[in-house]
PDB file of C-alpha atoms in Angstrom:
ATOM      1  CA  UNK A 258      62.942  67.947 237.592  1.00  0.00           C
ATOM      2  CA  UNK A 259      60.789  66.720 234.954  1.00  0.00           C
ATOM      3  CA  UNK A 260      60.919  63.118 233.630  1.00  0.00           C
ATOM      4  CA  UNK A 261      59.504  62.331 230.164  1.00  0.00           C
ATOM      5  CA  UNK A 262      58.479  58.508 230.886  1.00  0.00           C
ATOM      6  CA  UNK A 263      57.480  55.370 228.543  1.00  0.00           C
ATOM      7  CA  UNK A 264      56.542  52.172 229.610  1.00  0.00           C
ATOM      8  CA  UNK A 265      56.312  48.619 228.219  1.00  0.00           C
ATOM      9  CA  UNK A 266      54.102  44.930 229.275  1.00  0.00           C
ATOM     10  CA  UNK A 267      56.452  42.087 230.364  1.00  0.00           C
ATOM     11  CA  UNK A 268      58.002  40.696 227.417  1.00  0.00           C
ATOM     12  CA  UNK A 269      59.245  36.577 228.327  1.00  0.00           C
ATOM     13  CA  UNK A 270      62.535  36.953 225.946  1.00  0.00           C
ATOM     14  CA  UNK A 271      65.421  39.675 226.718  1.00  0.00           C
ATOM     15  CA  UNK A 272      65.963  39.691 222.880  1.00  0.00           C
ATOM     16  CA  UNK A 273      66.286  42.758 220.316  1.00  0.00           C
ATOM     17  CA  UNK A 274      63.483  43.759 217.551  1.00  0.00           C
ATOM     18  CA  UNK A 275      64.627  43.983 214.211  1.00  0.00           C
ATOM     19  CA  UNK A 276      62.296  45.441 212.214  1.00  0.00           C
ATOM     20  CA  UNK A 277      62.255  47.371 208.869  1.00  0.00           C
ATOM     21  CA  UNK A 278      65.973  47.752 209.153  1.00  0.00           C
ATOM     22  CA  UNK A 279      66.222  48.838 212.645  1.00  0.00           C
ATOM     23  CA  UNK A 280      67.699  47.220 215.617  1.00  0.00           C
ATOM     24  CA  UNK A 281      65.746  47.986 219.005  1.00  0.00           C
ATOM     25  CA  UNK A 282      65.517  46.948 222.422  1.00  0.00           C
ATOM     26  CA  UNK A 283      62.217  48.709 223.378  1.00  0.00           C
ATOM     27  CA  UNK A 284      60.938  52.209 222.941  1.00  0.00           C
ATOM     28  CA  UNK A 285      63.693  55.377 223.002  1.00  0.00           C
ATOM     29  CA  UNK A 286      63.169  58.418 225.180  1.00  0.00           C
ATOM     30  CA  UNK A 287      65.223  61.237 224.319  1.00  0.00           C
ATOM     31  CA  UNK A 288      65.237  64.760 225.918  1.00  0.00           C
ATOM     32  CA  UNK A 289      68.128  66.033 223.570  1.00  0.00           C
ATOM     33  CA  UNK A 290      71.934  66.073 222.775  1.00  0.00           C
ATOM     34  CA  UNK A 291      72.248  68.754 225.237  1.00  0.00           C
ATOM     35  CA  UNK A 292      69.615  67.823 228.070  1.00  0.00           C
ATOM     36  CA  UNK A 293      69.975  70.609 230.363  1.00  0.00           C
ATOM     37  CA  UNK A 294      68.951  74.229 230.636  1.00  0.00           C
ATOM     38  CA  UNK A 295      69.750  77.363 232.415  1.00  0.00           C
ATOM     39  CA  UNK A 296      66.938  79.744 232.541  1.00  0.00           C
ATOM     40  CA  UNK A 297      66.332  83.340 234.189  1.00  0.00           C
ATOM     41  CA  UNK A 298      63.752  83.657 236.835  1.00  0.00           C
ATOM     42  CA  UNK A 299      60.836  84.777 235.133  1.00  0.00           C
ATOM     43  CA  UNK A 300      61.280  83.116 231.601  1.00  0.00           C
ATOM     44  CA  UNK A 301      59.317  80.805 229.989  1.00  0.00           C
ATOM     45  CA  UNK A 302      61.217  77.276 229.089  1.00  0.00           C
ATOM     46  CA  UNK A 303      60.691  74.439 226.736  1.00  0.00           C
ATOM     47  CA  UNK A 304      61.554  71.012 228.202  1.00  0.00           C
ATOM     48  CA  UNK A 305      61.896  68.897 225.262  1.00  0.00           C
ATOM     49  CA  UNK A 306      61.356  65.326 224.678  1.00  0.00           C
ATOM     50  CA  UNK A 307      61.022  62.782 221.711  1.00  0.00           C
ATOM     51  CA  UNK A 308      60.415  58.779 221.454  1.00  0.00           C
ATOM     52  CA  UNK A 309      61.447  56.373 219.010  1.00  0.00           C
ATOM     53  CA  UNK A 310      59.989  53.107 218.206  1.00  0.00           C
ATOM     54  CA  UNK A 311      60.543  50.817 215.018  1.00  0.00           C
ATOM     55  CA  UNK A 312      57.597  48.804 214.927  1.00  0.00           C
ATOM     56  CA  UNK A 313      55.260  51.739 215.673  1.00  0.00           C
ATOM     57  CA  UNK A 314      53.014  52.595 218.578  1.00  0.00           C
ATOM     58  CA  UNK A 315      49.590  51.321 219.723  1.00  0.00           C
ATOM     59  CA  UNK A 316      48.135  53.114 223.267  1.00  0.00           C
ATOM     60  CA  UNK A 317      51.341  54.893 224.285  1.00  0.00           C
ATOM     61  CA  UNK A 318      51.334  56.087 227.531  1.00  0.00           C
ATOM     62  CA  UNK A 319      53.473  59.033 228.379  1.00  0.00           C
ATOM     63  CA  UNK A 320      53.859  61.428 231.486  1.00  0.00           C
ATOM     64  CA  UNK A 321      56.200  64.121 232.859  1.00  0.00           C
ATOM     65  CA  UNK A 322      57.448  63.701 236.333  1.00  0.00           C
ATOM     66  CA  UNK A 323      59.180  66.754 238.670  1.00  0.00           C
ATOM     67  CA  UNK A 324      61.839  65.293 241.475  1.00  0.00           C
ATOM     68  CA  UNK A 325      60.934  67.003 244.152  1.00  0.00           C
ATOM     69  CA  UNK A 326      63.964  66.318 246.767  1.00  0.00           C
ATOM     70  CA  UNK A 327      63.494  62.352 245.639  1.00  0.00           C
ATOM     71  CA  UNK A 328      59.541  62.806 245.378  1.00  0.00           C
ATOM     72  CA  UNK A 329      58.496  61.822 242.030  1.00  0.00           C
ATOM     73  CA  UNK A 330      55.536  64.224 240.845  1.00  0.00           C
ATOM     74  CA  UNK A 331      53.463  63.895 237.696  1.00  0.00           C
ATOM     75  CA  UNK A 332      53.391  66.804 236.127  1.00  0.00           C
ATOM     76  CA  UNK A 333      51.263  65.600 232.924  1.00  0.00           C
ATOM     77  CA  UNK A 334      50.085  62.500 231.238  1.00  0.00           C
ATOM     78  CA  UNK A 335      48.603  61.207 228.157  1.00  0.00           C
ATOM     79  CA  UNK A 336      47.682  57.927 226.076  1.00  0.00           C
ATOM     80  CA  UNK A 337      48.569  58.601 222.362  1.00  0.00           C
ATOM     81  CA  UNK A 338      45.938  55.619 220.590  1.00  0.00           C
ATOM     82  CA  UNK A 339      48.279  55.106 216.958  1.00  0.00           C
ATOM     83  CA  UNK A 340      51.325  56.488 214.921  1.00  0.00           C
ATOM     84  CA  UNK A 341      50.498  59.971 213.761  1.00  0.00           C
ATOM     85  CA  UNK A 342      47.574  60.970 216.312  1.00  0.00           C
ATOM     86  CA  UNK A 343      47.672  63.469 218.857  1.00  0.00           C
ATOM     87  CA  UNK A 344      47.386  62.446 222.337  1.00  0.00           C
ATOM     88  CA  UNK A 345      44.151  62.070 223.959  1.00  0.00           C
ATOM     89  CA  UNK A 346      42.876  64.625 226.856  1.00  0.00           C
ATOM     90  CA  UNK A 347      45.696  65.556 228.418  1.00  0.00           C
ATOM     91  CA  UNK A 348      46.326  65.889 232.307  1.00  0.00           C
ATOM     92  CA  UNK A 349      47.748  68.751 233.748  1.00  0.00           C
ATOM     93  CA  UNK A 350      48.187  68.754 237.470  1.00  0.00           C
ATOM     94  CA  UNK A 351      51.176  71.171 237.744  1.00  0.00           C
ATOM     95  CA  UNK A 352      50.421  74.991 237.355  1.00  0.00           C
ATOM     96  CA  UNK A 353      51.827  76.927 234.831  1.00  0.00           C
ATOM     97  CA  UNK A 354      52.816  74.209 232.773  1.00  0.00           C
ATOM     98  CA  UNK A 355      51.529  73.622 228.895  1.00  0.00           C
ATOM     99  CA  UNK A 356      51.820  70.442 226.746  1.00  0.00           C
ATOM    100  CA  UNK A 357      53.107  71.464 223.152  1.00  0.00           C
ATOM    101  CA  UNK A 358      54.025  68.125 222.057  1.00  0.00           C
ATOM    102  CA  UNK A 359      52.952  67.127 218.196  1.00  0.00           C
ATOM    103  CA  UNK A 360      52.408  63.833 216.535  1.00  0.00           C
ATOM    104  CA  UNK A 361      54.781  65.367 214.175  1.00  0.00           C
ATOM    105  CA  UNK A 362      57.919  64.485 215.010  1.00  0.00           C
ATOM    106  CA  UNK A 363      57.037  62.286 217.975  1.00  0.00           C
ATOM    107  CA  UNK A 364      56.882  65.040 220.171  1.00  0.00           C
ATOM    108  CA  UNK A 365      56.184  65.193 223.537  1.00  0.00           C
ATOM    109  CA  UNK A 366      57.547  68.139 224.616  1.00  0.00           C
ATOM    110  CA  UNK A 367      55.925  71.131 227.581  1.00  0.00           C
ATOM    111  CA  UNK A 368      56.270  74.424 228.149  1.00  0.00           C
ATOM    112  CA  UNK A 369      56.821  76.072 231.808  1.00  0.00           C
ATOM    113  CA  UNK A 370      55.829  79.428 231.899  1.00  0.00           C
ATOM    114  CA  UNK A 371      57.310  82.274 234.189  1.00  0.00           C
ATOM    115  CA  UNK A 372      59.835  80.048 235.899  1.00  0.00           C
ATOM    116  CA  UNK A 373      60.766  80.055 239.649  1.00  0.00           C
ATOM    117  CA  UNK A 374      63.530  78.857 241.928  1.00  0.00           C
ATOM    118  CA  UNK A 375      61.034  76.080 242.930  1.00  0.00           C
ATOM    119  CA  UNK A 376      61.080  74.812 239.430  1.00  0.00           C
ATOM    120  CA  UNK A 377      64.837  74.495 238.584  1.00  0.00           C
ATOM    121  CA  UNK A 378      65.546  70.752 238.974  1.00  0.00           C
ATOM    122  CA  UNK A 379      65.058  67.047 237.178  1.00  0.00           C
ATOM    123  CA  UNK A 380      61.935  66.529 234.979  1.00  0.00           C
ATOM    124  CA  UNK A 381      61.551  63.198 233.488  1.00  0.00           C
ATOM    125  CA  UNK A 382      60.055  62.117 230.538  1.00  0.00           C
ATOM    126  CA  UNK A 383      58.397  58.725 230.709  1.00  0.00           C
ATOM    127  CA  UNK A 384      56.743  56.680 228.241  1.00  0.00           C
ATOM    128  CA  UNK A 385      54.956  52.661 227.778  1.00  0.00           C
ATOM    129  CA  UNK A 386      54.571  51.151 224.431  1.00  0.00           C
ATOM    130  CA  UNK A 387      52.217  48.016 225.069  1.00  0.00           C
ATOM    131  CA  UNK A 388      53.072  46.407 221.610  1.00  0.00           C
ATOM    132  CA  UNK A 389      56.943  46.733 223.092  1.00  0.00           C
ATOM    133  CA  UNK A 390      56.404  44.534 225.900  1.00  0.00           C
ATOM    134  CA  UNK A 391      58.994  44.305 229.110  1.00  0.00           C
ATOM    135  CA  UNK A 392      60.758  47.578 229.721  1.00  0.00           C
ATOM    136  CA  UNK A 393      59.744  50.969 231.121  1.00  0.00           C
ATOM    137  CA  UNK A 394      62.065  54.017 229.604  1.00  0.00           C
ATOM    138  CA  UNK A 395      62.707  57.365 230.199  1.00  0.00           C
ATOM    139  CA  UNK A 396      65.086  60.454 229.582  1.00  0.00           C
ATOM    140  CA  UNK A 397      66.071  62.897 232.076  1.00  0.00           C
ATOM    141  CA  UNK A 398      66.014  66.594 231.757  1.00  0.00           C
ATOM    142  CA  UNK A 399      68.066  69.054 234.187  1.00  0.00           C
ATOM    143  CA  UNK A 400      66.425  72.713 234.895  1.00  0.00           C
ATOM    144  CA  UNK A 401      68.384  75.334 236.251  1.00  0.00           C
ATOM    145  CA  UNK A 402      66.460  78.831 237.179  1.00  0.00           C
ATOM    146  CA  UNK A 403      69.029  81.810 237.776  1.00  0.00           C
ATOM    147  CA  UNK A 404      68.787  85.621 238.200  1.00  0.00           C
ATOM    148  CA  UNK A 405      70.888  86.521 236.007  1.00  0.00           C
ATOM    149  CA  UNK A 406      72.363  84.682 233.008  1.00  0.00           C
ATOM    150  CA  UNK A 407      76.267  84.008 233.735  1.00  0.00           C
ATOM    151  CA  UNK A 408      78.508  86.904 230.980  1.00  0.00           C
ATOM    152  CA  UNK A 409      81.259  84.590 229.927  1.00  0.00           C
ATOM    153  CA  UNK A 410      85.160  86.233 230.821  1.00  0.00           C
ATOM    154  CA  UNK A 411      86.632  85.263 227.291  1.00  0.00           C
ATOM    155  CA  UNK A 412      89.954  87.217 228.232  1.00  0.00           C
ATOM    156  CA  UNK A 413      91.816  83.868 229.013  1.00  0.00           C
ATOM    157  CA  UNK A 414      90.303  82.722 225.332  1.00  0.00           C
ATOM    158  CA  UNK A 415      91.520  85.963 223.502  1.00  0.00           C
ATOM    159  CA  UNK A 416      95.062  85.655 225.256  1.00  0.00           C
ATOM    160  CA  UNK A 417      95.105  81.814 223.600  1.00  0.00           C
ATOM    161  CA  UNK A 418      93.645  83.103 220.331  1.00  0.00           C
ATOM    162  CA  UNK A 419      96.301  86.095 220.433  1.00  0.00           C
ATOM    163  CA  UNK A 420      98.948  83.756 221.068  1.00  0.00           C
ATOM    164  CA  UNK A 421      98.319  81.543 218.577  1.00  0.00           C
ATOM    165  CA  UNK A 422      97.505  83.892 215.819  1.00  0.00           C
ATOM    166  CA  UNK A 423     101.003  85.776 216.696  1.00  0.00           C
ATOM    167  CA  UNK A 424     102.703  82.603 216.433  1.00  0.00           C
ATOM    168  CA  UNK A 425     101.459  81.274 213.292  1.00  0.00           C
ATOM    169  CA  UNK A 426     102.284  85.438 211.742  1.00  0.00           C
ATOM    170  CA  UNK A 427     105.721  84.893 212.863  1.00  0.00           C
ATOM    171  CA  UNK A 428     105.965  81.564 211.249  1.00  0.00           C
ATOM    172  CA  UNK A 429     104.863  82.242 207.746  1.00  0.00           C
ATOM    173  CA  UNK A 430     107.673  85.940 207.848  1.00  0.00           C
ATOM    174  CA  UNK A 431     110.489  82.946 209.038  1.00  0.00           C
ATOM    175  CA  UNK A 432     108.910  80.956 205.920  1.00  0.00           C
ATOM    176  CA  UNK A 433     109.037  84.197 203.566  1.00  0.00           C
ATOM    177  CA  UNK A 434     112.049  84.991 204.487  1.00  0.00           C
ATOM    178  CA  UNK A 435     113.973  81.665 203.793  1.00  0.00           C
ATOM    179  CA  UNK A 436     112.518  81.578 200.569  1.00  0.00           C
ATOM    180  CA  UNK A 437     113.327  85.092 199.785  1.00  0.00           C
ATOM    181  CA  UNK A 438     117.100  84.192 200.902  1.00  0.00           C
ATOM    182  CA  UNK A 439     117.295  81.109 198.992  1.00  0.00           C
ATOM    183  CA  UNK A 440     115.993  82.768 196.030  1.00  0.00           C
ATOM    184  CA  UNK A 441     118.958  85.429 196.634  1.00  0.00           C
ATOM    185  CA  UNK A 442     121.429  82.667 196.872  1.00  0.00           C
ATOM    186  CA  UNK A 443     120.345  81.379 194.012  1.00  0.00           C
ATOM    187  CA  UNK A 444     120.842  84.016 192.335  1.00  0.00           C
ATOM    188  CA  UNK A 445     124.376  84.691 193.186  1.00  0.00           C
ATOM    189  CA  UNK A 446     125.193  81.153 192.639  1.00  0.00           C
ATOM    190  CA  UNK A 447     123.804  81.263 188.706  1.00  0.00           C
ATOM    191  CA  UNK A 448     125.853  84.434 188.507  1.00  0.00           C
ATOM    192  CA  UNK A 449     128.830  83.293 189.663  1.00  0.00           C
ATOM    193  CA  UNK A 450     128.177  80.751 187.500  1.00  0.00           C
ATOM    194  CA  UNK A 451     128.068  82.400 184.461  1.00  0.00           C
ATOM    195  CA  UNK A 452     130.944  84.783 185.488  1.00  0.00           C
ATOM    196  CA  UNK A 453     133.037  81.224 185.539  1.00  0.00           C
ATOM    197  CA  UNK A 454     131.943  80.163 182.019  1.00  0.00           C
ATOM    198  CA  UNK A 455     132.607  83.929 180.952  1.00  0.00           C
ATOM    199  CA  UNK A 456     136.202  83.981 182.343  1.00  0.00           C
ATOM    200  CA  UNK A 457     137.002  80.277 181.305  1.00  0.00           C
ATOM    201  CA  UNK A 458     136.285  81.373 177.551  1.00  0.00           C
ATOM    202  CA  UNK A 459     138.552  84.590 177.680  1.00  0.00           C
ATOM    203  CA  UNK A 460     141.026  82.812 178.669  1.00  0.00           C
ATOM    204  CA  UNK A 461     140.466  79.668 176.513  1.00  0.00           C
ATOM    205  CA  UNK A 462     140.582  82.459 173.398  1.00  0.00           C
ATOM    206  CA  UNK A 463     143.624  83.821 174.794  1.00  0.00           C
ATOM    207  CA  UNK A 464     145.371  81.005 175.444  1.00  0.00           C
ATOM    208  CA  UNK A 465     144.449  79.933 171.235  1.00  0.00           C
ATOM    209  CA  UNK A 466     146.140  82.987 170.501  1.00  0.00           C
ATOM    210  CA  UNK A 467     149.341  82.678 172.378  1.00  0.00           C
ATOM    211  CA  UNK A 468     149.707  79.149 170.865  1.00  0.00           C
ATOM    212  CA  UNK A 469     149.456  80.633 166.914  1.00  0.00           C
ATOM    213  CA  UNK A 470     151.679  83.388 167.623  1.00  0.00           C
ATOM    214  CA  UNK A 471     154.360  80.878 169.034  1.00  0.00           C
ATOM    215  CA  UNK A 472     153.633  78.757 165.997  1.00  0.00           C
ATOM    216  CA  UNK A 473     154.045  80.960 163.463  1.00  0.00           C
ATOM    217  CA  UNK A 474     157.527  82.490 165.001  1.00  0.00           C
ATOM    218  CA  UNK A 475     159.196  78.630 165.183  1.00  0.00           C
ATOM    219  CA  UNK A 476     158.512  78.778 161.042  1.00  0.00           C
ATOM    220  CA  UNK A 477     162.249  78.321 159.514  1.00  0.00           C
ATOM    221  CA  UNK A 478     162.631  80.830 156.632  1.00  0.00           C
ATOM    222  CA  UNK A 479     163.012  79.240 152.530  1.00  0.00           C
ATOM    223  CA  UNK A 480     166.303  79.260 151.520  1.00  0.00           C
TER     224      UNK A 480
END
């Protein structure tokens, strides 16, 4: 495992910085959102890490460690003097391993080339910030060297997908088809209703009719 390390001076007051608009307790180590890796035998691996500090930097020192069955190794280590300069001479004292790490981004990232079994494992990444006094931190990232990269079975996940996508088919024909039925019965029912209106005025005329014919019959004769 490698360990991406910072460290701080004793600082008298457990307080927070604020400064510029941030909030900190002492310098951030980060190795990612995702800080693990599986990697084939034979590959060549980036194990990245980043630091964070609000009120800037002054002689940061920084080093990769490898857990070796609770053994803490240094793999590398550097000073970086200011904001924005690359480190110093770096140390290398495990083989096959290359610092890549920028003052752009606040990088302090390493390469392992050709991976073995005896690599897979924690690497830390360490860092001290003397003008952040009290605290040592450090992100941890996990290595895992494989033959053969796992093929993922996504049978279960096209089963689900299947499922689901036949399900929400069958909904919208139910949907179609209850509209298409109430539209029908609708229909029918604005027919029948004119067929009512129709039928009541046919016999309203008829009825008229009847009534004058019966009216003009009762007329006595002039004498």
């Amino acid at each position: 495992m490698f360990v991406c390390f910072l460290v701080c001076e004793p600082y008298k007051p457990s307080i927070s910085l604020i400064y510029s608009g941030c909030v900190v307790e002492a310098l951030e180590m980060s190795t990612g959102k995702i800080p693990f890796l599986e990697a084939v035998n034979g590959s060549d691996v980036l194990i990245p890490c980043t630091y964070l500090s609000c009120i800037g930097i002054k002689n940061l020192y920084f080093k990769w460690e490898f857990n070796d069955n609770g053994t803490m190794l240094t793999v590398l280590d550097s000073v970086i003097p200011i904001d924005n300069a690359e480190p110093m001479d770096v140390n290398i004292y495990r083989e096959r391993v290359e610092y890549v790490g920028s003052s752009k981004g606040n990088n302090l990232s390493m390469v392992i080339w050709n991976v073995t079994f005896e690599d897979a494992g924690q690497y830390t990444c360490f860092g001290k910030n003397p003008k952040e006094r009290g605290k040592n931190h450090s992100a941890i990232f996990t290595l895992y060297v494989v033959d053969e990269l796992r093929v993922v079975d996504n049978t279960l996940k096209l089963i689900i997908v299947s499922g689901v996508g036949g399900c929400i088919a069958l909904l919208m024909i139910f949907m179609l088809l209850k509209n298409f039925t109430i539209y029908v019965l609708d229909k029918i029912k604005e027919k029948n209703k004119e067929c009512l209106v129709t039928s009541s005025g046919i016999d309203n005329t008829v009825n008229s009719l009847s009534g004058s014919r019966v009216t003009s019959k009762a007329t006595p004769k002039k004498a």
